[in-house]
Amino acid sequence: MAHSTLTPVFVGLRTGLHVLSAALLTLVVIRVLVSDGPRPWVPLGLSVVFAGVYLLGAVAARTAERRRAIAGAVWLVALSLVWIALLVLVPEAAYLVFPLFFLYLHVLPRVVGPVAVVVATLVAVVALGLHGGFTVGGVVGPLVGAGVALLIGLGYRALAREASEREALVAELIATRDRLAATEREQGVLAERARLAREIHDTVAQGLSSIQMLLHAAERADGERPGLEHIRLARDTAADGLADTRRFIRELTPPSLDQGLPAALGRLAEQQWSGDGLTVTVDVPDVVLPMDVQTALLRIAQGAVANVVQHAHATHVALSLAVDGQEARLTVSDDGVGFDPVTALSRAVASDSFGLRAARDRVGQFGGRLEIDSAPGRGTTLVAVLEVP
């Protein structure tokens, strides 16, 4: 039998049914032994047969589901025939109808079980009437027993059906919980991938781009000293990129923020961004901000200036930061050729361009907003507003 919340109840009922059947059959045997009727071995033999057929029910209960239904019906028919034969000889065998009531209700299908109970009740009443005359006790007793058995059996069926529905619901809830957990894990993996993509774009990728531009400038430089200076800057940029890459592995704060955001932006402006006709000025006050906010501002500034260096053909870039209450406002403006923000964002979705999308994702993480004011021929102003926790 499959496990359910009603398994202990059913085990208790089944045990009680076995004990009741054994006790009533023992009463029949004692009645046969103490009576002076002829050929007592016949009812005794029928009692033994009844006990043997009853025990066969345990074997039928262990068969497969489909075979168990057929075997159970055959078993109850045989048990009922033996009971009727025993009832003809011994009137006390009428008491065996009470355990038979529960067997009918438990083994037989929904409609057949109650019908079998009614038929067995009539057989018991008629048998008692034929043996000792029809009395109130002989009629009311089996009827009351049948009514009690019907109430208990049908009540148990309702409880079993409700328990089965609840177990199905619990199983569905558990499966849903597992699916939600798997979805959350998948979303966590995707979010972590997106975060690493932004970090790599704003650090390693931008650093490699700067190195490439510096090396191109070194190739174009006249004389040995200017080329050597570009190579030295490229080397410093590579060192910063290596430090950031190691930070990804250690999951620590950016090494460039060890001395604060103003120092980090100033160092980048001096070592990486300025040069080759571009001047970068930084106006960032030394304010106390959470490390995650400083990291986001640094990465947004790196991505914005890298876009200026690669695409704007500008001569001057200005970075400024203003902190007002619970908001930090980073402004990056240049005097370059400008662009159409709507067209640029739509192209970024369909290409491998990641700068503007990364900046928008970063400000979104802090409940902020990203504003871009640009047009072809008049420069660009990027404003990133982050909410400070």
XYZ file of C-alpha atoms in Angstrom:
389
model
C 0.000 0.000 0.000
C 1.363 3.440 -0.923
C 2.267 5.734 1.914
C -0.191 8.491 2.750
C -1.158 10.613 5.724
C -3.901 8.060 6.491
C -1.599 5.041 6.518
C -1.482 4.791 10.363
C -5.294 5.066 10.488
C -5.724 2.341 7.901
C -3.213 0.068 9.647
C -5.141 0.490 12.897
C -8.481 -0.252 11.229
C -7.073 -3.272 9.426
C -5.581 -4.661 12.640
C -8.849 -4.137 14.469
C -10.727 -5.855 11.631
C -8.447 -8.894 11.842
C -8.856 -9.105 15.611
C -12.655 -8.780 15.329
C -12.836 -11.500 12.667
C -10.677 -13.861 14.715
C -12.736 -13.240 17.855
C -16.082 -13.811 16.118
C -14.797 -16.937 14.362
C -13.546 -18.223 17.721
C -17.023 -17.624 19.136
C -18.511 -19.725 16.328
C -16.038 -22.556 16.978
C -16.803 -22.522 20.713
C -20.520 -22.546 19.981
C -20.054 -25.619 17.765
C -17.952 -27.414 20.372
C -20.377 -26.865 23.253
C -23.469 -27.787 21.259
C -24.776 -31.324 20.931
C -25.544 -31.063 17.241
C -24.851 -33.962 14.875
C -21.740 -33.973 12.737
C -19.928 -31.034 14.399
C -16.966 -31.605 12.103
C -18.890 -29.943 9.226
C -19.195 -26.490 10.824
C -15.699 -26.871 12.242
C -14.393 -27.632 8.757
C -16.264 -24.652 7.343
C -14.728 -22.465 10.094
C -11.265 -23.649 9.092
C -12.066 -22.964 5.441
C -13.348 -19.509 6.362
C -10.116 -18.763 8.232
C -8.008 -20.056 5.335
C -9.887 -18.015 2.740
C -9.648 -14.949 4.981
C -5.882 -15.341 5.238
C -5.629 -15.556 1.445
C -6.797 -11.948 1.349
C -3.416 -10.848 2.656
C -1.772 -12.483 -0.349
C -4.231 -10.869 -2.762
C -3.526 -7.456 -1.221
C 0.157 -7.682 -2.237
C -0.458 -8.278 -5.944
C -0.390 -5.640 -8.641
C -3.066 -2.944 -8.623
C -5.056 -4.275 -11.557
C -4.818 -7.896 -10.451
C -5.546 -6.910 -6.868
C -9.006 -5.567 -7.766
C -9.982 -8.798 -9.551
C -8.407 -11.025 -6.901
C -10.136 -9.021 -4.139
C -13.560 -9.462 -5.739
C -13.025 -13.211 -6.195
C -11.767 -13.504 -2.645
C -14.834 -11.751 -1.200
C -17.196 -13.939 -3.236
C -15.523 -17.097 -1.920
C -15.478 -15.761 1.634
C -19.172 -14.842 1.424
C -20.137 -18.284 0.131
C -18.284 -19.990 2.979
C -19.940 -17.601 5.450
C -23.423 -18.366 4.078
C -22.749 -22.112 4.315
C -21.532 -21.680 7.885
C -24.538 -19.474 8.670
C -26.922 -22.250 7.629
C -25.418 -24.548 10.269
C -24.505 -22.119 13.078
C -26.714 -19.060 13.794
C -23.866 -17.335 15.668
C -22.046 -17.137 12.331
C -24.338 -14.179 11.603
C -21.979 -12.048 13.703
C -19.267 -12.536 11.069
C -21.242 -10.198 8.868
C -19.808 -7.193 10.736
C -16.184 -7.616 9.542
C -17.563 -8.558 6.123
C -19.262 -5.139 5.966
C -15.905 -3.357 6.178
C -14.307 -5.734 3.701
C -17.048 -5.056 1.171
C -16.666 -1.305 1.536
C -12.876 -1.399 1.365
C -12.254 -3.926 -1.401
C -15.209 -3.547 -3.753
C -15.817 -0.495 -5.990
C -17.830 2.494 -4.807
C -21.350 1.352 -5.735
C -20.781 -2.400 -5.413
C -19.519 -2.124 -1.835
C -22.661 -0.563 -0.287
C -24.894 -2.898 -2.342
C -22.976 -5.898 -0.995
C -23.457 -4.563 2.549
C -27.233 -4.332 2.042
C -27.420 -7.866 0.588
C -25.305 -9.333 3.421
C -27.538 -7.573 5.970
C -30.652 -9.149 4.468
C -28.979 -12.576 4.444
C -28.035 -12.236 8.118
C -31.530 -11.073 9.120
C -33.218 -13.919 7.204
C -30.781 -16.514 8.614
C -31.362 -15.387 12.195
C -35.101 -15.402 11.602
C -35.051 -18.928 10.202
C -32.940 -20.232 13.080
C -34.763 -18.667 16.031
C -37.655 -16.689 14.682
C -37.758 -13.074 13.674
C -37.136 -10.820 16.658
C -36.438 -7.126 17.105
C -32.847 -7.831 18.081
C -32.335 -10.168 15.145
C -33.487 -7.475 12.741
C -32.201 -4.292 14.386
C -28.733 -5.700 15.211
C -27.600 -6.364 11.626
C -29.241 -3.133 10.436
C -27.421 -1.050 13.054
C -24.155 -2.810 12.270
C -24.627 -2.159 8.568
C -25.390 1.522 9.209
C -22.308 1.958 11.391
C -20.141 0.151 8.842
C -21.477 2.345 6.026
C -20.788 5.530 7.990
C -17.277 4.465 8.929
C -16.432 3.050 5.510
C -17.787 5.973 3.522
C -16.189 8.435 5.952
C -12.854 6.738 5.537
C -13.229 6.882 1.754
C -13.876 10.628 1.938
C -10.850 11.128 4.197
C -8.679 9.018 1.917
C -9.805 10.980 -1.139
C -9.138 14.296 0.601
C -5.737 13.089 1.798
C -4.882 11.980 -1.737
C -5.839 15.388 -3.111
C -3.770 17.128 -0.450
C -0.786 14.923 -1.178
C -1.116 15.694 -4.882
C -1.259 19.406 -4.043
C 1.773 19.142 -1.773
C 3.676 17.263 -4.472
C 2.753 19.973 -6.974
C 3.857 22.696 -4.544
C 7.161 20.928 -3.953
C 7.710 20.583 -7.699
C 6.849 24.279 -8.147
C 9.248 25.208 -5.363
C 12.000 23.194 -7.017
C 11.304 24.870 -10.356
C 11.373 28.305 -8.704
C 14.639 27.465 -6.971
C 16.123 26.330 -10.283
C 14.871 29.519 -11.950
C 16.352 31.660 -9.178
C 19.679 29.890 -9.530
C 19.585 30.403 -13.285
C 18.713 34.084 -12.826
C 21.543 34.412 -10.339
C 23.960 32.887 -12.834
C 22.732 35.212 -15.578
C 22.979 38.247 -13.292
C 26.509 37.286 -12.299
C 27.458 36.842 -15.943
C 26.046 40.271 -16.750
C 27.951 41.795 -13.827
C 31.211 40.202 -14.919
C 30.552 41.327 -18.491
C 30.178 44.927 -17.304
C 33.268 44.682 -15.128
C 35.383 43.222 -17.928
C 34.091 45.785 -20.422
C 34.791 48.739 -18.152
C 38.240 47.548 -17.030
C 40.087 44.912 -19.028
C 38.466 45.644 -22.398
C 38.888 49.414 -22.037
C 42.445 48.952 -20.845
C 43.278 46.785 -23.859
C 41.683 49.392 -26.122
C 43.820 52.109 -24.529
C 46.931 49.976 -24.945
C 46.118 49.489 -28.599
C 45.651 53.221 -29.171
C 48.851 54.051 -27.290
C 50.814 51.552 -29.345
C 49.374 53.021 -32.554
C 50.400 56.465 -31.334
C 53.896 55.154 -30.584
C 54.137 53.881 -34.149
C 53.133 57.283 -35.503
C 55.425 59.263 -33.165
C 58.480 61.041 -34.581
C 61.684 60.334 -32.717
C 62.445 57.908 -29.940
C 61.248 59.735 -26.790
C 57.586 60.301 -27.742
C 57.208 56.667 -28.768
C 58.838 55.505 -25.567
C 56.418 57.584 -23.512
C 53.432 55.989 -25.230
C 54.872 52.547 -24.611
C 55.380 53.397 -20.945
C 51.732 54.468 -20.647
C 50.672 51.263 -22.379
C 52.667 49.264 -19.865
C 51.022 51.076 -16.937
C 47.597 50.476 -18.447
C 48.376 46.782 -18.820
C 49.431 46.649 -15.150
C 46.127 48.221 -14.059
C 44.193 45.755 -16.223
C 46.094 42.859 -14.675
C 45.292 44.138 -11.177
C 41.593 44.409 -12.057
C 41.602 40.887 -13.514
C 43.099 39.504 -10.341
C 40.445 41.385 -8.381
C 37.746 39.532 -10.317
C 39.243 36.290 -9.105
C 39.493 37.420 -5.506
C 36.109 39.223 -5.593
C 37.593 42.177 -3.722
C 37.025 45.886 -4.232
C 38.807 47.541 -7.191
C 42.503 48.153 -6.424
C 42.191 51.566 -8.064
C 39.792 52.651 -5.286
C 42.197 51.956 -2.462
C 42.842 55.704 -2.141
C 39.317 56.826 -2.952
C 37.319 57.741 -6.043
C 38.931 61.166 -6.701
C 42.428 59.661 -6.686
C 41.338 56.795 -8.942
C 39.758 59.099 -11.536
C 42.718 61.486 -11.349
C 45.180 58.656 -11.902
C 43.181 57.381 -14.891
C 42.968 60.871 -16.379
C 46.690 61.362 -16.032
C 47.938 57.924 -17.073
C 45.405 56.580 -19.557
C 42.980 59.142 -20.875
C 45.000 62.326 -21.394
C 47.320 62.445 -24.319
C 47.286 62.291 -28.086
C 45.450 65.621 -28.263
C 42.915 64.906 -25.491
C 42.771 66.679 -22.144
C 40.752 65.222 -19.266
C 39.886 67.287 -16.212
C 38.457 65.781 -13.026
C 36.384 67.715 -10.509
C 35.400 65.119 -7.905
C 35.166 66.082 -4.228
C 36.507 63.783 -1.559
C 33.163 62.574 -0.219
C 32.352 59.443 1.717
C 30.343 57.002 -0.422
C 29.680 53.271 -0.082
C 32.219 51.142 -1.896
C 29.668 49.677 -4.305
C 28.550 53.193 -5.301
C 32.166 54.293 -5.839
C 32.786 51.195 -7.954
C 29.737 51.906 -10.104
C 30.733 55.569 -10.594
C 34.274 54.574 -11.504
C 33.114 52.008 -14.056
C 30.593 54.396 -15.605
C 33.295 57.059 -15.928
C 35.708 54.556 -17.461
C 33.141 53.439 -20.016
C 32.072 56.992 -20.879
C 35.624 58.304 -21.370
C 36.587 55.201 -23.329
C 33.694 55.928 -25.731
C 34.959 59.524 -26.072
C 38.494 58.364 -26.790
C 37.375 55.846 -29.399
C 34.533 57.668 -31.148
C 34.162 61.361 -30.238
C 37.419 62.844 -31.662
C 37.245 65.328 -28.782
C 39.967 67.605 -27.404
C 38.578 68.043 -23.897
C 36.602 65.871 -21.461
C 35.313 67.121 -18.112
C 34.322 64.807 -15.246
C 32.457 66.152 -12.245
C 30.647 64.614 -9.297
C 28.008 66.184 -7.084
C 26.489 64.497 -4.042
C 23.179 65.924 -2.866
C 21.505 64.088 -0.016
C 20.764 60.566 -1.220
C 21.866 61.121 -4.818
C 25.257 61.045 -6.491
C 25.376 62.785 -9.881
C 28.293 62.012 -12.221
C 28.622 64.206 -15.310
C 30.918 63.424 -18.240
C 30.936 66.021 -21.030
C 33.104 66.387 -24.116
C 33.456 68.687 -27.111
C 33.530 65.918 -29.673
C 31.486 65.193 -32.762
C 28.442 63.933 -30.821
C 25.972 61.253 -31.877
C 22.313 60.317 -31.922
C 21.579 58.539 -28.574
C 18.489 56.713 -29.841
C 20.335 55.297 -32.854
C 23.351 54.407 -30.738
C 21.281 52.488 -28.168
C 19.394 50.563 -30.864
C 22.666 49.619 -32.534
C 24.110 48.555 -29.185
C 21.316 45.999 -28.742
C 21.999 44.431 -32.143
C 25.821 44.517 -31.944
C 28.613 43.757 -29.512
C 28.762 47.391 -28.309
C 28.339 47.248 -24.554
C 29.303 50.661 -23.096
C 25.954 52.442 -22.930
C 24.084 49.271 -21.976
C 26.565 48.601 -19.157
C 26.187 52.150 -17.845
C 22.396 51.906 -17.948
C 22.493 48.565 -16.115
C 24.746 49.989 -13.410
C 22.551 52.984 -12.635
C 19.519 50.666 -12.705
C 21.047 48.580 -9.932
C 20.983 51.647 -7.675
C 17.509 52.818 -8.682
C 18.978 55.720 -10.629
C 18.774 57.033 -14.162
C 21.062 57.694 -17.099
C 20.662 60.879 -19.135
C 22.433 61.456 -22.449
C 22.384 64.865 -24.143
C 24.064 64.684 -27.513
C 23.597 65.468 -31.163
C 25.869 65.223 -34.201
C 28.299 68.156 -34.238
C 27.804 69.560 -30.702
C 29.446 67.192 -28.261
C 27.988 64.905 -25.605
C 26.984 65.188 -21.971
C 26.320 62.015 -20.011
C 24.739 62.271 -16.580
C 24.499 59.215 -14.306
C 22.379 59.679 -11.168
C 22.696 56.980 -8.497
C 20.749 56.667 -5.279
C 23.090 56.398 -2.290
C 21.908 53.815 0.268
